Structure formats: C-alpha cells, structure tokens
Amino acid sequence: MEAKADIYRYEDSNGVVHFTDAPTDKRFKIFMRDIKREKQLRTSFRISGDPARYESLISSCAVKYGVDKSLIKAVIHAESAYNPNAVSRKGAQGLMQLMPKTAQDLKVADAFDPAENIRGGVRYLRFLLDTCKGDVSLALAAYNAGLSRVARYGGIPPYQETRSYVSKVLEYQKNYQSN
C-alpha cells in the first residue's frame, strides 16, 4: 500500500486550526500535497482511478449540459487520470482539475468531491463550448490556458503545453468514442 503524505487543515468556530494526514471530517481541505505523488501524477497519464465508478455521473452530466460523454471522459483522463484527489503544481484540483477561483465561480464547494467536480467541470466545458461556438479544440485550449489567452491569440495559444493538451484530449476522445 502506498503511503500518502498529504496534509489537510480546517479552522473551527473558535479559531483553532486543525491539521491531519487522515481527514475524518468534510471541513478538512487540502493544505499541502505530497510532492512525490504530485510529480508521479504529472508524468503518468495512465488511468490511476476507476473510470467505471464515475460512469453514471458522467452520463447524467453529459445529458444535462449537452456535452459529449467521450469528451468529458477524455478531459478527466488528461487532467487527473481519474484520480479525484489530484492537485496540479498550479493548484488545480480534483478529477477535472478545477482552479480554486473557477470552482468558486461555479459554486463548487469541494473540488475533491467527484460529483461536485464533474458537475462544475462539465458546466464550465459547456460554457467554453458555447463561447467558442462549438469549436472543441478552442474550448479545450481555453480549458487549459484560459479563455482570455484564446481570445488574445485568436485561436489556440502558441504554448506547447496547450497544443499538446488539445491533441491529447482529442486523441483520448476518439478512443472513448470507439469503445
């Protein structure tokens, strides 16, 4: 069994700050990630979680928000490899790697809750698809680099990370469509 060194914290109503490596209460939020585990997540895009566990949630969000189910799966695969506890080096959280400000704007209270994260991420994807007039590549570029950068460059920004991300997600989407 793999050891985890993530640290969680919450501040109670008396102002006392509590820390733990084994949260037993929903009030605990991630405070510090295990850097070694985070590096493993960034370098491996093999699925580390169980996609079947999220199938019904993905399906219902796909229908509710009108987003292709295979695209949702591809984004989750590329973003977190289906690890609901994933945190990027820039602070994005959960299955769909929502940045804290984006999660807050989407009314996602707990980005590590798979249901909240997927609902929020799919709503955001729907917004980006609408804003980009259905252009999946542009929506994915905006998901990765930000809508303002897509607007600034009038298309996919000239960042290798973003271009690779868009290609990878589109490839994953094709694979999910054919299975």
Coordinates of C-alpha atoms in Angstrom, one line a residue:
M1 CA 0.0 0.0 0.0
E2 CA 1.3 3.4 -1.0
A3 CA 1.9 5.9 1.8
K4 CA 0.4 9.3 1.5
A5 CA 1.8 12.5 3.0
D6 CA -0.9 14.9 2.1
I7 CA -1.8 17.4 4.9
Y8 CA -5.3 18.7 5.5
R9 CA -6.5 21.6 7.6
Y10 CA -9.6 23.4 8.8
E11 CA -10.2 26.2 11.2
D12 CA -13.0 25.6 13.7
S13 CA -15.5 28.2 15.0
N14 CA -13.2 29.1 17.9
G15 CA -10.3 29.9 15.5
V16 CA -8.4 26.8 16.3
V17 CA -6.6 25.4 13.3
H18 CA -6.6 21.6 12.9
F19 CA -4.2 19.6 10.8
T20 CA -4.2 15.9 9.8
D21 CA -3.0 13.5 7.3
A22 CA -6.2 11.4 7.6
P23 CA -9.2 13.7 7.4
T24 CA -12.3 12.4 9.1
D25 CA -14.5 15.4 8.6
K26 CA -15.6 17.2 5.4
R27 CA -14.4 20.5 6.8
F28 CA -10.8 19.4 6.2
K29 CA -9.5 20.8 3.0
I30 CA -6.1 20.0 1.3
F31 CA -3.4 22.2 2.7
M32 CA -0.2 20.6 1.4
R33 CA 0.2 17.9 -1.3
D34 CA 2.7 15.1 -1.3
I35 CA 5.2 16.4 -3.9
K36 CA 6.4 13.0 -4.9
R37 CA 2.8 11.8 -5.6
E38 CA 2.1 15.0 -7.5
K39 CA 5.1 14.5 -9.7
Q40 CA 4.0 11.0 -10.4
L41 CA 0.6 12.3 -11.5
R42 CA 2.2 14.8 -13.8
T43 CA 4.4 12.3 -15.5
S44 CA 1.9 9.5 -15.9
F45 CA -1.3 9.6 -17.9
R46 CA -2.2 6.0 -17.2
I47 CA -5.6 5.8 -15.5
S48 CA -5.0 5.7 -11.8
G49 CA -8.6 5.8 -10.7
D50 CA -11.6 3.7 -11.6
P51 CA -13.5 5.3 -14.6
A52 CA -16.5 2.9 -14.1
R53 CA -17.1 4.5 -10.7
Y54 CA -18.0 7.8 -12.4
E55 CA -19.9 6.4 -15.5
S56 CA -23.4 7.3 -14.3
L57 CA -22.4 10.7 -13.1
I58 CA -20.6 11.5 -16.4
S59 CA -23.6 10.2 -18.4
S60 CA -26.1 12.3 -16.4
C61 CA -23.9 15.5 -16.8
A62 CA -23.4 14.8 -20.5
V63 CA -27.2 14.8 -21.0
K64 CA -27.9 17.7 -18.6
Y65 CA -25.3 20.0 -20.1
G66 CA -25.3 18.7 -23.7
V67 CA -21.6 17.8 -23.7
D68 CA -20.3 14.7 -25.5
K69 CA -19.7 11.9 -22.9
S70 CA -16.5 10.9 -24.6
L71 CA -15.2 14.5 -24.3
I72 CA -15.9 14.6 -20.6
K73 CA -14.1 11.3 -20.1
A74 CA -11.1 12.5 -22.2
V75 CA -10.8 15.7 -20.2
I76 CA -10.9 13.7 -16.9
H77 CA -8.3 11.3 -18.3
A78 CA -6.0 14.0 -19.4
E79 CA -6.4 16.2 -16.3
S80 CA -6.3 13.7 -13.5
A81 CA -6.1 10.2 -14.8
Y82 CA -9.3 9.6 -12.9
N83 CA -7.7 10.5 -9.5
P84 CA -10.3 12.5 -7.5
N85 CA -7.5 13.8 -5.2
A86 CA -5.2 15.1 -7.9
V87 CA -3.7 18.5 -7.5
S88 CA -1.6 20.2 -10.2
R89 CA 1.5 22.2 -9.5
K90 CA -0.6 25.3 -10.3
G91 CA -3.3 24.4 -7.7
A92 CA -6.0 22.8 -10.0
Q93 CA -8.0 20.2 -8.0
G94 CA -9.9 17.0 -8.5
L95 CA -11.0 14.9 -11.4
M96 CA -11.4 17.8 -13.9
Q97 CA -8.7 19.9 -12.3
L98 CA -10.6 23.0 -11.4
M99 CA -8.7 26.0 -10.3
P100 CA -9.9 27.3 -6.9
K101 CA -11.3 30.6 -8.4
T102 CA -13.1 28.7 -11.2
A103 CA -14.5 26.2 -8.7
Q104 CA -15.7 29.1 -6.6
D105 CA -17.3 30.8 -9.6
L106 CA -19.0 27.5 -10.5
K107 CA -20.3 27.1 -6.9
V108 CA -18.2 24.0 -6.3
A109 CA -17.7 23.9 -2.6
D110 CA -15.5 20.9 -2.5
A111 CA -13.4 20.3 -5.7
F112 CA -12.3 16.9 -4.3
D113 CA -15.9 15.7 -4.2
P114 CA -16.2 13.8 -7.6
A115 CA -19.8 14.7 -8.1
E116 CA -19.3 18.4 -7.5
N117 CA -16.1 18.5 -9.5
I118 CA -17.6 16.7 -12.5
R119 CA -20.8 18.8 -12.5
G120 CA -18.8 22.0 -12.2
G121 CA -16.2 20.9 -14.8
V122 CA -18.9 19.9 -17.3
R123 CA -20.8 23.2 -16.8
Y124 CA -17.5 25.0 -17.4
L125 CA -16.8 22.9 -20.5
R126 CA -20.4 23.8 -21.8
F127 CA -19.7 27.5 -21.2
L128 CA -16.4 27.3 -23.1
L129 CA -18.0 25.3 -26.0
D130 CA -20.8 27.9 -26.2
T131 CA -18.3 30.8 -26.1
C132 CA -16.1 29.1 -28.7
K133 CA -19.1 28.5 -30.9
G134 CA -18.8 24.7 -30.6
D135 CA -15.2 24.6 -31.6
V136 CA -13.9 21.7 -29.4
S137 CA -10.2 22.5 -30.0
L138 CA -10.7 26.1 -28.9
A139 CA -12.8 25.1 -25.9
L140 CA -10.1 22.7 -24.8
A141 CA -7.4 25.3 -25.3
A142 CA -9.4 27.7 -23.1
Y143 CA -9.9 25.0 -20.5
N144 CA -6.1 24.6 -20.4
A145 CA -4.7 28.1 -20.9
G146 CA -7.7 30.3 -20.1
L147 CA -10.3 31.9 -22.3
S148 CA -8.5 35.3 -22.2
R149 CA -5.4 33.7 -23.9
V150 CA -7.5 32.1 -26.6
A151 CA -9.1 35.5 -27.2
R152 CA -5.8 37.3 -27.2
Y153 CA -4.3 34.9 -29.8
G154 CA -7.5 34.5 -31.8
G155 CA -7.1 30.7 -31.5
I156 CA -5.1 28.1 -29.8
P157 CA -2.3 29.9 -27.9
P158 CA 1.3 29.2 -29.1
Y159 CA 2.1 27.3 -25.9
Q160 CA 3.5 23.8 -26.3
E161 CA 1.7 22.6 -23.2
T162 CA -1.7 23.8 -24.5
R163 CA -1.1 22.5 -28.0
S164 CA -0.1 19.1 -26.6
Y165 CA -3.1 19.1 -24.2
V166 CA -5.6 19.8 -27.0
S167 CA -4.1 17.0 -29.2
K168 CA -4.0 14.5 -26.2
V169 CA -7.6 15.2 -25.2
L170 CA -8.9 14.9 -28.8
E171 CA -7.0 11.6 -29.1
Y172 CA -8.4 10.3 -25.8
Q173 CA -11.9 11.4 -27.0
K174 CA -11.5 9.3 -30.2
N175 CA -10.5 6.3 -28.2
Y176 CA -13.5 6.7 -25.8
Q177 CA -15.9 7.1 -28.8
S178 CA -14.6 3.9 -30.4
N179 CA -15.0 1.9 -27.2

